[in-house]
Each structure stands twice: as C-alpha cells, then as structure tokens.
C-alpha cells in the first residue's frame, strides 16, 4: 500500500507543486489587498456595492473601505460624529412621485442630490428645472444606465457622462456638477480611476432599502423598519423617486429623523464641488 501511495505522489508531484504555488500567490494578493487600504476587492475585480449593518446607529461596513474609496475621490458615507444626513435620490423615469418628494423637501428645507439618467433629462425638463430652482444638486447617473464596470475604455465611459452634461446645460443653462453615481452600484477600480480623471466625485451610499420595484412597493411600516434603526451620523441615504411609498412617507420620515436629532447636510458643499 505504501509503495502505491509513493508512486501516486511521484506521478502527481508537479500538479501538487503548481497548486501550492497558486495558493501561495492568492494568499499574497489577499495580504496586499488588506495592506492597500483594507479594500475587499482587488485591483481588477468587478463588484457590486454592498453593505453589512453590524451595529444600530453606526455606519455599516462596505465591501470597499472608506480609505480605499478616498483614493479615487469617492465615498459612501461622511466621516462625522454629528447627527447629519445627506439625502440622495436616483431617478431613471418619472411616474408621478417626484413632485410630492420635492414638496416634502421644501417643507423641511432639505437640500438633496438627484442622480438622473438621460431619459429623465429628455422627458422631464420642467422637473429638472424645479430641482435646480429649489436649490437641489443634480448629479450624473449616466445617460443609458449601463453596467459601467463592463466599460473598459475611457472614451466610452466619458460619453455616458458627457451626454447628460449637455442635456443638463441645454435645460438649465448651467454646467452640471461633477458628481456621479454608478448605476446599480456596479464598479471596478478602473471606473473609479476614470471618474476621478474626469474630475468626478463618485458617490455610493450607506443607507437604502428595496424601494425600486414599481409593482412591489414596501409598506410604510416596512420602509420605517429599515430606514429608522439603520440611520447613522454621516449617512448618505439612497432613495428612488419612482417609489410611491417614498412619495407618501417622505414628509413623515423627515419628521421622524428630525425627532431623533438629525439634521440634513449639503452633499455638494461637503464634497467641495464647485
């Protein structure tokens, strides 16, 4: 029996050696990743933005660290002990809820950031004008809402942003602010690098809930069950303006956050965007 095992080991020694080398390299890459800002993803890895809520009232842990994102003028929450929130809305189309949302924001004197896609600019110029007139920031959510992590060349990446810049300027007569959110939170390191090289701040989020399915809207209780206990100082809140629930609850939600001692910050000013 022993002779048989020795024979097998001799025959497969090269394979076993190669496997050991691969495992060693993988270990070194993991160590390098941890040392380089503690990011979970490696340099070429494509990932979906994700969060782990570990303690109520505290910022969640992202699948890339704040230090890693900071290298590329990117963030997912604002580092502060102050009870301040930053409201953001993603909008791909209009279905009758944005007016209610804008009314609630105006009532509470809250400045929000609206990340819009090309379709929204093309079909809702009056609402875009109202956002600007009400003092909100209009951010770039790309023209066609693609998976940006699959775009490898800078020209194509830039085109997705520039189309919206031109639409915004045609509607408002102003230059669009350089603030960008990747569709669906899909990104890779080269995306972050390209956005930075174009002068953009990339903004993820630290608080959100499943509000984007138009025909499967959460109840008010379900929304509050996610948005109240998970709120934390410096939170960048992501809501969708297509959500009927958000349109109905925003006034009450803002009131509840205020009763918890929170105020609302200006993300554009926080990022120092000119």
XYZ file of N, CA and C in Angstrom:
822
model
N 0.837 -1.217 0.000
C 0.000 0.000 0.000
C 0.868 1.263 0.000
N 1.929 1.253 0.841
C 2.803 2.417 0.908
C 3.480 2.681 -0.434
N 3.895 1.585 -1.094
C 4.535 1.744 -2.400
C 3.579 2.371 -3.415
N 2.325 2.003 -3.298
C 1.320 2.579 -4.219
C 1.183 4.079 -4.017
N 1.124 4.535 -2.734
C 0.998 5.969 -2.453
C 2.237 6.735 -2.913
N 3.423 6.114 -2.709
C 4.647 6.776 -3.170
C 4.626 6.961 -4.677
N 4.126 5.938 -5.378
C 4.049 6.020 -6.842
C 3.104 7.122 -7.287
N 1.961 7.234 -6.606
C 0.996 8.284 -6.943
C 1.578 9.667 -6.691
N 2.275 9.819 -5.557
C 2.860 11.119 -5.238
C 3.902 11.535 -6.261
N 4.698 10.582 -6.714
C 5.706 10.895 -7.719
C 5.065 11.363 -9.015
N 3.988 10.654 -9.413
C 3.337 10.980 -10.694
C 2.651 12.346 -10.657
N 2.135 12.721 -9.476
C 1.357 13.962 -9.394
C 2.096 15.073 -8.661
N 3.390 14.876 -8.455
C 4.163 15.868 -7.712
C 4.127 17.241 -8.388
N 4.243 17.261 -9.707
C 4.251 18.546 -10.436
C 2.928 19.272 -10.275
N 1.828 18.515 -10.335
C 0.496 19.128 -10.179
C 0.345 19.706 -8.785
N 0.772 18.927 -7.779
C 0.655 19.399 -6.400
C 1.510 20.636 -6.161
N 2.701 20.663 -6.737
C 3.570 21.836 -6.606
C 2.929 23.068 -7.223
N 2.349 22.897 -8.405
C 1.690 24.026 -9.077
C 0.529 24.555 -8.248
N -0.254 23.619 -7.655
C -1.379 24.037 -6.820
C -0.891 24.822 -5.608
N 0.214 24.379 -5.016
C 0.768 25.093 -3.860
C 1.201 26.500 -4.231
N 1.794 26.649 -5.422
C 2.220 27.973 -5.883
C 1.011 28.890 -6.057
N -0.038 28.362 -6.684
C -1.253 29.166 -6.898
C -1.832 29.638 -5.578
N -1.904 28.721 -4.596
C -2.452 29.098 -3.292
C -1.582 30.134 -2.599
N -0.277 30.017 -2.746
C 0.636 30.996 -2.130
C 0.457 32.373 -2.740
N 0.336 32.418 -4.083
C 0.140 33.699 -4.769
C -1.176 34.326 -4.349
N -2.213 33.487 -4.256
C -3.522 34.007 -3.829
C -3.436 34.610 -2.440
N -2.674 33.943 -1.560
C -2.502 34.477 -0.217
C -1.784 35.803 -0.211
N -0.767 35.953 -1.043
C -0.034 37.216 -1.135
C -0.907 38.321 -1.677
N -1.752 37.997 -2.685
C -2.663 39.009 -3.237
C -3.641 39.479 -2.186
N -4.151 38.534 -1.392
C -5.088 38.903 -0.330
C -4.409 39.806 0.678
N -3.176 39.445 1.079
C -2.430 40.275 2.033
C -2.176 41.647 1.463
N -1.818 41.716 0.167
C -1.567 43.002 -0.475
C -2.813 43.851 -0.486
N -3.961 43.193 -0.721
C -5.227 43.929 -0.752
C -5.537 44.520 0.603
N -5.321 43.719 1.668
C -5.599 44.198 3.014
C -4.697 45.369 3.359
N -3.416 45.278 2.977
C -2.490 46.372 3.285
C -2.834 47.630 2.519
N -3.380 47.486 1.312
C -3.679 48.646 0.467
C -5.034 49.236 0.820
N -5.122 49.778 2.049
C -6.356 50.442 2.448
C -7.410 49.492 2.967
N -7.142 48.202 3.033
C -8.102 47.266 3.577
C -9.278 46.986 2.676
N -9.186 47.318 1.386
C -10.299 47.105 0.486
C -10.555 45.627 0.292
N -11.801 45.261 0.075
C -12.156 43.874 -0.137
C -11.844 43.452 -1.561
N -11.981 44.349 -2.508
C -11.761 43.985 -3.897
C -10.314 44.181 -4.300
N -9.850 43.368 -5.258
C -8.523 43.546 -5.822
C -8.609 44.532 -6.967
N -7.456 44.884 -7.518
C -7.380 45.984 -8.475
C -8.288 45.800 -9.681
N -8.349 44.598 -10.235
C -9.098 44.408 -11.473
C -10.485 43.834 -11.238
N -10.853 43.633 -9.977
C -12.100 42.943 -9.677
C -13.317 43.833 -9.910
N -14.359 43.243 -10.485
C -15.639 43.916 -10.654
C -16.522 43.531 -9.480
N -17.236 44.490 -8.936
C -18.056 44.171 -7.771
C -19.333 45.002 -7.754
N -20.272 44.553 -6.977
C -21.491 45.316 -6.700
C -21.329 45.952 -5.331
N -21.707 47.206 -5.213
C -21.602 47.865 -3.926
C -22.486 47.134 -2.922
N -21.924 46.837 -1.755
C -22.672 46.116 -0.740
C -22.338 46.601 0.652
N -23.277 46.388 1.591
C -23.137 46.882 2.954
C -23.473 45.783 3.954
N -22.829 45.858 5.107
C -23.128 44.968 6.218
C -23.417 45.822 7.450
N -24.680 45.790 7.907
C -25.068 46.567 9.084
C -24.793 45.717 10.325
N -23.860 46.195 11.156
C -23.405 45.395 12.286
C -23.816 45.952 13.638
N -24.104 47.253 13.701
C -24.473 47.849 14.980
C -25.444 49.004 14.733
N -26.572 48.971 15.404
C -27.586 50.006 15.222
C -27.026 51.373 15.573
N -27.316 52.348 14.692
C -26.846 53.703 14.932
C -25.421 53.966 14.496
N -24.755 52.931 13.933
C -23.377 53.074 13.479
C -23.311 52.853 11.967
N -22.333 53.480 11.292
C -22.200 53.264 9.849
C -21.972 51.789 9.529
N -22.540 51.321 8.427
C -22.311 49.927 8.034
C -20.903 49.755 7.466
N -20.503 48.511 7.308
C -19.217 48.186 6.694
C -19.460 47.939 5.203
N -18.732 48.659 4.347
C -18.873 48.480 2.913
C -17.914 47.422 2.403
N -18.148 46.933 1.171
C -17.217 45.945 0.622
C -15.989 46.596 -0.008
N -15.849 47.887 0.181
C -14.596 48.616 -0.035
C -14.532 49.654 1.078
N -13.376 49.849 1.653
C -13.277 50.738 2.808
C -13.322 52.208 2.391
N -13.608 53.045 3.379
C -13.619 54.486 3.138
C -12.247 54.966 2.679
N -11.184 54.376 3.242
C -9.824 54.774 2.891
C -9.507 54.412 1.436
N -9.935 53.242 1.027
C -9.723 52.822 -0.362
C -10.461 53.750 -1.321
N -11.741 54.035 -1.036
C -12.543 54.884 -1.913
C -11.994 56.304 -1.971
N -11.475 56.775 -0.862
C -10.970 58.148 -0.792
C -9.848 58.391 -1.792
N -9.087 57.345 -2.113
C -8.007 57.490 -3.098
C -8.532 57.940 -4.454
N -9.802 57.641 -4.718
C -10.396 57.923 -6.028
C -11.512 58.961 -5.926
N -11.405 59.857 -4.940
C -12.420 60.903 -4.734
C -13.812 60.287 -4.678
N -13.943 59.263 -3.863
C -15.197 58.536 -3.751
C -15.536 58.324 -2.284
N -16.833 58.177 -1.991
C -17.251 57.909 -0.615
C -18.579 57.178 -0.597
N -18.896 56.632 0.585
C -20.225 56.047 0.774
C -20.922 56.602 2.013
N -20.169 57.215 2.900
C -20.750 57.977 3.994
C -19.745 59.058 4.386
N -20.197 60.009 5.151
C -19.344 61.122 5.555
C -18.832 60.845 6.965
N -17.513 60.856 7.165
C -16.961 60.564 8.495
C -17.227 61.705 9.477
N -18.176 61.510 10.357
C -18.534 62.536 11.334
C -19.269 61.892 12.498
N -19.177 62.519 13.644
C -19.949 62.088 14.810
C -21.244 62.884 14.922
N -21.365 63.930 14.106
C -22.569 64.752 14.133
C -23.738 64.013 13.494
N -24.915 64.247 14.025
C -26.106 63.563 13.513
C -26.643 64.329 12.296
N -25.938 64.142 11.193
C -26.301 64.819 9.952
C -26.474 63.765 8.860
N -27.485 63.949 8.023
C -27.790 63.031 6.925
C -27.670 63.754 5.597
N -27.362 62.988 4.556
C -27.252 63.531 3.201
C -28.203 62.733 2.307
N -29.271 63.393 1.861
C -30.301 62.708 1.081
C -29.961 62.701 -0.402
N -30.088 61.537 -1.021
C -29.899 61.413 -2.468
C -31.035 60.585 -3.045
N -31.387 60.898 -4.284
C -32.443 60.181 -4.995
C -31.929 59.767 -6.368
N -32.186 58.516 -6.740
C -31.884 58.055 -8.094
C -33.176 58.068 -8.902
N -33.081 58.533 -10.162
C -34.284 58.637 -10.993
C -33.977 58.269 -12.433
N -34.649 57.230 -12.913
C -34.492 56.824 -14.305
C -35.669 57.231 -15.158
N -36.815 57.445 -14.499
C -38.019 57.872 -15.209
C -38.952 58.526 -14.202
N -40.023 59.097 -14.697
C -40.972 59.798 -13.838
C -42.322 59.074 -13.859
N -42.860 58.821 -12.667
C -44.175 58.186 -12.590
C -45.093 58.858 -11.577
N -44.863 60.164 -11.376
C -45.807 60.934 -10.577
C -45.464 61.134 -9.118
N -44.275 60.740 -8.685
C -43.935 60.858 -7.270
C -42.943 61.973 -6.945
N -42.226 62.473 -7.965
C -41.177 63.460 -7.704
C -41.737 64.763 -7.143
N -42.898 65.177 -7.626
C -43.496 66.409 -7.117
C -43.736 66.345 -5.623
N -44.270 65.216 -5.138
C -44.510 65.043 -3.701
C -43.195 65.064 -2.928
N -42.190 64.448 -3.496
C -40.881 64.408 -2.843
C -40.294 65.808 -2.747
N -40.384 66.563 -3.836
C -39.873 67.935 -3.827
C -40.650 68.803 -2.836
N -41.953 68.582 -2.738
C -42.766 69.346 -1.775
C -42.313 69.066 -0.345
N -42.066 67.782 -0.023
C -41.637 67.424 1.333
C -40.263 68.006 1.652
N -39.360 67.951 0.680
C -38.026 68.510 0.886
C -38.106 70.019 1.128
N -38.964 70.683 0.373
C -39.118 72.134 0.533
C -39.702 72.475 1.900
N -40.672 71.686 2.325
C -41.299 71.919 3.629
C -40.277 71.831 4.755
N -39.347 70.883 4.656
C -38.352 70.679 5.713
C -37.044 71.413 5.440
N -37.008 72.174 4.353
C -35.830 72.951 3.967
C -34.592 72.041 3.853
N -34.776 70.949 3.146
C -33.708 69.970 2.949
C -33.199 70.053 1.520
N -31.891 70.123 1.365
C -31.277 70.075 0.047
C -30.853 68.645 -0.249
N -31.301 68.118 -1.374
C -30.978 66.743 -1.762
C -30.164 66.739 -3.051
N -29.643 65.559 -3.380
C -28.952 65.355 -4.653
C -29.746 64.343 -5.465
N -30.113 64.709 -6.687
C -30.867 63.831 -7.581
C -29.930 63.322 -8.674
N -29.708 62.011 -8.691
C -28.877 61.396 -9.721
C -29.789 60.938 -10.862
N -29.660 61.592 -12.016
C -30.589 61.390 -13.124
C -29.922 60.712 -14.310
N -30.718 59.928 -15.043
C -30.255 59.310 -16.286
C -30.757 60.129 -17.474
N -30.270 59.786 -18.662
C -30.594 60.559 -19.858
C -32.076 60.661 -20.134
N -32.805 59.564 -19.954
C -34.242 59.564 -20.205
C -34.961 60.617 -19.381
N -34.517 60.810 -18.148
C -35.170 61.787 -17.277
C -34.959 63.208 -17.790
N -33.743 63.504 -18.207
C -33.474 64.834 -18.765
C -34.318 65.078 -20.015
N -34.425 64.058 -20.845
C -35.110 64.209 -22.136
C -36.619 64.317 -21.993
N -37.184 63.687 -20.963
C -38.652 63.658 -20.840
C -39.200 64.568 -19.744
N -38.362 65.013 -18.800
C -38.856 65.801 -17.662
C -38.052 67.084 -17.448
N -37.886 67.901 -18.480
C -37.080 69.116 -18.294
C -37.656 70.065 -17.247
N -38.978 70.115 -17.115
C -39.574 71.018 -16.133
C -39.245 70.595 -14.699
N -39.242 69.283 -14.451
C -38.888 68.808 -13.111
C -37.404 69.023 -12.833
N -36.573 68.883 -13.864
C -35.144 69.167 -13.687
C -34.971 70.642 -13.311
N -35.687 71.526 -14.002
C -35.617 72.955 -13.684
C -36.070 73.209 -12.251
N -37.145 72.517 -11.834
C -37.640 72.742 -10.472
C -36.612 72.281 -9.444
N -35.956 71.152 -9.699
C -34.916 70.692 -8.772
C -33.860 71.773 -8.567
N -33.428 72.357 -9.678
C -32.391 73.398 -9.609
C -32.934 74.645 -8.930
N -34.136 75.061 -9.286
C -34.736 76.252 -8.687
C -34.958 76.091 -7.187
N -35.252 74.859 -6.748
C -35.452 74.599 -5.322
C -34.133 74.450 -4.565
N -33.014 74.534 -5.281
C -31.709 74.506 -4.620
C -31.064 73.143 -4.503
N -31.613 72.153 -5.188
C -31.045 70.808 -5.125
C -29.893 70.649 -6.112
N -29.077 69.649 -5.880
C -27.989 69.310 -6.799
C -28.468 68.214 -7.745
N -28.173 68.364 -9.023
C -28.478 67.320 -9.997
C -27.175 66.618 -10.346
N -27.110 65.331 -10.024
C -25.917 64.542 -10.269
C -26.063 63.654 -11.490
N -24.985 63.019 -11.869
C -24.916 62.229 -13.101
C -25.049 60.736 -12.776
N -26.084 60.115 -13.349
C -26.322 58.685 -13.150
C -26.114 57.916 -14.461
N -25.382 58.547 -15.383
C -25.082 58.064 -16.740
C -26.274 58.271 -17.667
N -25.981 58.302 -18.957
C -27.031 58.533 -19.946
C -27.962 57.330 -20.101
N -27.394 56.133 -20.256
C -28.226 54.967 -20.578
C -28.292 53.921 -19.468
N -27.754 54.222 -18.296
C -27.833 53.340 -17.127
C -27.246 51.949 -17.408
N -26.032 51.879 -17.967
C -25.419 50.573 -18.242
C -24.661 50.054 -17.026
N -24.172 48.838 -17.135
C -23.226 48.314 -16.151
C -21.869 48.932 -16.485
N -21.512 49.990 -15.758
C -20.295 50.729 -16.076
C -19.030 49.912 -15.827
N -19.129 48.886 -14.989
C -17.945 48.071 -14.717
C -17.503 47.282 -15.943
N -18.367 47.166 -16.937
C -18.022 46.453 -18.164
C -17.440 47.379 -19.233
N -17.388 48.672 -18.926
C -16.836 49.646 -19.873
C -15.359 49.856 -19.539
N -14.496 49.404 -20.427
C -13.066 49.433 -20.138
C -12.344 50.646 -20.700
N -12.880 51.262 -21.778
C -12.161 52.379 -22.391
C -12.726 53.714 -21.912
N -11.831 54.653 -21.736
C -12.202 55.942 -21.159
C -13.155 56.720 -22.044
N -13.026 56.614 -23.363
C -13.879 57.371 -24.277
C -15.348 56.983 -24.101
N -15.620 55.688 -23.995
C -16.995 55.218 -23.814
C -17.516 55.594 -22.432
N -16.659 55.490 -21.433
C -17.029 55.881 -20.071
C -17.399 57.362 -20.035
N -16.559 58.177 -20.651
C -16.773 59.623 -20.662
C -18.042 59.995 -21.418
N -18.335 59.279 -22.509
C -19.522 59.581 -23.314
C -20.794 59.436 -22.496
N -20.851 58.432 -21.620
C -22.030 58.227 -20.788
C -22.285 59.410 -19.862
N -21.244 60.074 -19.459
C -21.380 61.225 -18.568
C -21.588 62.520 -19.353
N -20.868 62.670 -20.445
C -20.948 63.912 -21.213
C -22.313 64.141 -21.852
N -22.983 63.082 -22.256
C -24.326 63.238 -22.838
C -25.269 63.896 -21.844
N -25.181 63.482 -20.587
C -26.016 64.098 -19.559
C -25.589 65.531 -19.273
N -24.286 65.784 -19.311
C -23.799 67.143 -19.089
C -24.405 68.110 -20.108
N -24.457 67.683 -21.369
C -25.011 68.537 -22.431
C -26.505 68.729 -22.264
N -27.216 67.655 -21.897
C -28.660 67.769 -21.681
C -28.964 68.725 -20.532
N -28.206 68.599 -19.468
C -28.409 69.466 -18.312
C -28.162 70.928 -18.676
N -27.106 71.172 -19.414
C -26.792 72.549 -19.805
C -27.863 73.130 -20.727
N -28.394 72.301 -21.625
C -29.458 72.766 -22.522
C -30.716 73.141 -21.746
N -30.995 72.422 -20.668
C -32.205 72.665 -19.881
C -32.037 73.849 -18.943
N -30.900 73.938 -18.284
C -30.723 74.921 -17.208
C -29.839 76.104 -17.586
N -29.034 75.954 -18.642
C -28.085 77.000 -18.984
C -26.875 77.009 -18.075
N -26.734 75.977 -17.234
C -25.626 75.898 -16.293
C -24.789 74.654 -16.577
N -23.555 74.644 -16.047
C -22.726 73.453 -16.147
C -23.126 72.469 -15.055
N -23.130 71.208 -15.421
C -23.514 70.167 -14.479
C -22.406 69.946 -13.447
N -22.798 69.712 -12.202
C -21.834 69.439 -11.144
C -21.186 68.079 -11.373
N -19.925 67.959 -11.006
C -19.165 66.733 -11.247
C -19.354 65.756 -10.089
N -20.541 65.190 -10.032
C -20.868 64.219 -9.009
C -21.603 63.059 -9.679
N -21.151 61.849 -9.417
C -21.559 60.684 -10.215
C -21.882 59.493 -9.326
N -22.934 58.771 -9.701
C -23.263 57.519 -9.020
C -23.341 56.394 -10.038
N -22.579 55.316 -9.856
C -22.626 54.192 -10.793
C -23.984 53.503 -10.761
N -24.597 53.246 -11.897
C -25.871 52.517 -11.925
C -25.753 51.177 -11.201
N -26.733 50.902 -10.358
C -26.818 49.664 -9.585
C -25.630 49.468 -8.643
N -24.808 50.492 -8.505
C -23.637 50.368 -7.644
C -22.574 49.447 -8.196
N -22.605 49.153 -9.501
C -21.608 48.266 -10.101
C -20.372 49.076 -10.498
N -19.210 48.615 -10.059
C -17.996 49.381 -10.310
C -16.783 48.475 -10.274
N -15.665 49.009 -10.712
C -14.362 48.365 -10.560
C -13.344 49.490 -10.396
N -12.126 49.146 -10.074
C -11.135 50.175 -9.774
C -10.878 51.090 -10.966
N -10.850 50.529 -12.177
C -10.595 51.374 -13.348
C -11.707 52.396 -13.538
N -12.947 52.039 -13.168
C -14.054 53.002 -13.220
C -13.804 54.169 -12.285
N -13.393 53.848 -11.065
C -13.118 54.901 -10.087
C -11.995 55.805 -10.571
N -10.984 55.200 -11.187
C -9.854 55.972 -11.707
C -10.298 56.888 -12.846
N -11.133 56.363 -13.764
C -11.585 57.174 -14.893
C -12.465 58.325 -14.428
N -13.359 58.051 -13.487
C -14.226 59.115 -12.969
C -13.387 60.223 -12.336
N -12.397 59.830 -11.559
C -11.530 60.832 -10.922
C -10.778 61.646 -11.966
N -10.272 60.976 -13.007
C -9.512 61.683 -14.042
C -10.380 62.684 -14.798
N -11.700 62.465 -14.791
C -12.638 63.383 -15.446
C -13.150 64.455 -14.488
N -12.612 64.461 -13.277
C -12.991 65.476 -12.300
C -14.223 65.142 -11.496
N -14.686 63.886 -11.563
C -15.918 63.493 -10.876
C -15.658 62.919 -9.491
N -16.572 63.220 -8.579
C -16.650 62.541 -7.286
C -17.641 61.387 -7.465
N -17.250 60.189 -7.054
C -18.130 59.032 -7.140
C -18.794 58.820 -5.784
N -20.125 58.746 -5.783
C -20.885 58.663 -4.534
C -21.694 57.374 -4.482
N -21.401 56.543 -3.491
C -22.208 55.353 -3.219
C -23.222 55.714 -2.128
N -23.512 54.828 -1.196
C -24.495 55.130 -0.156
C -24.249 54.229 1.043
N -24.777 54.668 2.196
C -24.635 53.870 3.414
C -25.984 53.519 4.029
N -27.067 53.952 3.394
C -28.407 53.616 3.884
C -29.364 53.594 2.701
N -30.051 52.479 2.524
C -31.031 52.331 1.452
C -31.954 51.175 1.823
N -32.984 50.987 1.030
C -33.837 49.811 1.200
C -34.442 49.473 -0.152
N -35.100 48.325 -0.260
C -35.620 47.867 -1.552
C -36.898 48.635 -1.878
N -36.725 49.740 -2.603
C -37.861 50.620 -2.918
C -38.062 50.798 -4.419
N -37.285 50.069 -5.257
C -37.248 50.370 -6.684
C -38.175 49.517 -7.543
N -38.792 48.478 -6.975
C -39.724 47.674 -7.768
C -41.086 48.367 -7.801
N -41.414 48.911 -8.956
C -42.610 49.758 -9.065
C -43.881 49.025 -8.659
N -43.969 47.745 -8.979
C -45.188 46.980 -8.697
C -45.095 46.135 -7.430
N -44.024 46.299 -6.660
C -43.876 45.594 -5.387
C -43.389 46.574 -4.332
N -44.151 47.611 -4.125
C -43.735 48.652 -3.203
C -43.867 48.214 -1.749
N -42.875 48.565 -0.929
C -42.943 48.238 0.501
C -44.025 49.061 1.191
N -44.518 48.556 2.291
C -45.466 49.320 3.098
C -44.713 50.391 3.874
N -45.464 51.316 4.443
C -44.847 52.347 5.273
C -44.096 51.709 6.442
N -44.684 50.690 7.034
C -44.067 50.026 8.177
C -42.753 49.351 7.768
N -42.754 48.731 6.608
C -41.523 48.085 6.129
C -40.432 49.110 5.855
N -40.837 50.251 5.274
C -39.863 51.304 4.991
C -39.265 51.859 6.281
N -40.110 52.180 7.232
C -39.623 52.717 8.500
C -38.780 51.679 9.251
N -39.134 50.396 9.095
C -38.388 49.330 9.754
C -36.949 49.227 9.292
N -36.664 49.711 8.081
C -35.297 49.723 7.552
C -34.619 51.078 7.749
N -35.347 52.146 7.513
C -34.744 53.474 7.437
C -34.556 54.155 8.786
N -35.272 53.727 9.806
C -35.115 54.359 11.120
C -34.017 53.701 11.965
N -34.038 52.388 12.172
C -32.980 51.814 13.026
C -31.592 51.831 12.403
N -31.502 51.896 11.076
C -30.193 51.857 10.419
C -29.597 53.244 10.161
N -30.307 54.279 10.517
C -29.784 55.622 10.304
C -28.575 55.839 11.206
N -27.619 56.655 10.735
C -26.386 56.859 11.493
C -25.766 58.198 11.101
N -24.929 58.761 11.945
C -24.268 60.031 11.623
C -23.477 59.933 10.320
N -23.661 60.940 9.459
C -22.937 60.995 8.202
C -23.505 60.121 7.105
N -24.700 59.579 7.296
C -25.281 58.664 6.323
C -25.556 59.354 4.987
N -25.173 58.683 3.910
C -25.605 59.068 2.572
C -26.786 58.160 2.251
N -27.966 58.736 2.218
C -29.204 57.974 2.069
C -29.571 57.892 0.593
N -29.827 56.681 0.117
C -30.286 56.473 -1.250
C -31.756 56.079 -1.238
N -32.576 56.896 -1.903
C -33.985 56.585 -2.131
C -34.254 56.729 -3.623
N -35.300 56.096 -4.107
C -35.678 56.224 -5.513
C -36.932 57.088 -5.626
N -36.869 58.077 -6.492
C -38.012 58.980 -6.643
C -39.163 58.324 -7.398
N -38.918 57.144 -7.969
C -40.001 56.399 -8.623
C -40.886 55.680 -7.610
N -40.459 55.634 -6.364
C -41.184 54.881 -5.342
C -42.417 55.624 -4.840
N -43.566 55.004 -4.997
C -44.804 55.582 -4.473
C -44.749 55.678 -2.953
N -44.165 54.672 -2.329
C -44.028 54.690 -0.870
C -43.211 55.891 -0.417
N -42.104 56.149 -1.096
C -41.282 57.295 -0.717
C -42.045 58.603 -0.859
N -42.831 58.724 -1.935
C -43.626 59.927 -2.125
C -44.618 60.129 -0.996
N -45.163 59.023 -0.501
C -46.185 59.109 0.544
C -45.604 59.310 1.939
N -44.420 58.777 2.200
C -43.901 58.800 3.578
C -42.832 59.841 3.835
N -42.311 60.502 2.787
C -41.112 61.324 2.986
C -41.311 62.413 4.030
N -42.442 63.094 4.010
C -42.695 64.150 4.992
C -42.608 63.582 6.406
N -43.274 62.457 6.636
C -43.260 61.835 7.962
C -41.875 61.289 8.299
N -41.189 60.723 7.300
C -39.843 60.183 7.522
C -38.876 61.280 7.947
N -38.915 62.408 7.264
C -38.039 63.521 7.625
C -38.344 64.005 9.040
N -39.632 64.051 9.382
C -40.033 64.457 10.727
C -39.479 63.498 11.776
N -39.572 62.200 11.505
C -39.080 61.204 12.461
C -37.566 61.318 12.631
N -36.847 61.506 11.542
C -35.394 61.685 11.653
C -35.065 62.942 12.449
N -35.829 64.011 12.214
C -35.612 65.252 12.968
C -35.861 65.027 14.455
N -36.896 64.246 14.774
C -37.197 63.951 16.177
C -36.095 63.110 16.830
N -35.342 62.393 16.010
C -34.204 61.608 16.505
C -32.952 62.472 16.658
N -33.059 63.765 16.317
C -31.953 64.690 16.486
C -31.113 64.915 15.258
N -31.570 64.432 14.101
C -30.795 64.567 12.874
C -31.121 65.863 12.134
N -30.093 66.392 11.497
C -30.253 67.499 10.559
C -29.828 66.994 9.183
N -29.953 67.864 8.176
C -29.688 67.429 6.799
C -28.625 68.304 6.174
N -27.586 67.653 5.642
C -26.460 68.376 5.086
C -26.533 68.535 3.580
N -25.627 69.345 3.068
C -25.495 69.626 1.637
C -24.318 68.808 1.117
N -24.600 67.731 0.374
C -23.536 66.836 -0.096
C -22.577 67.560 -1.033
N -23.116 68.424 -1.886
C -22.266 69.171 -2.814
C -21.248 70.014 -2.055
N -21.702 70.719 -1.042
C -20.800 71.550 -0.234
C -19.822 70.685 0.543
N -20.299 69.547 1.061
C -19.437 68.644 1.825
C -18.280 68.141 0.966
N -18.556 67.868 -0.296
C -17.529 67.363 -1.212
C -16.661 68.472 -1.771
N -17.047 69.718 -1.554
C -16.280 70.846 -2.072
C -16.369 70.982 -3.571
N -17.516 70.595 -4.131
C -17.703 70.667 -5.594
C -18.004 72.101 -5.999
N -17.323 72.557 -7.019
C -17.520 73.934 -7.493
C -18.437 73.945 -8.725
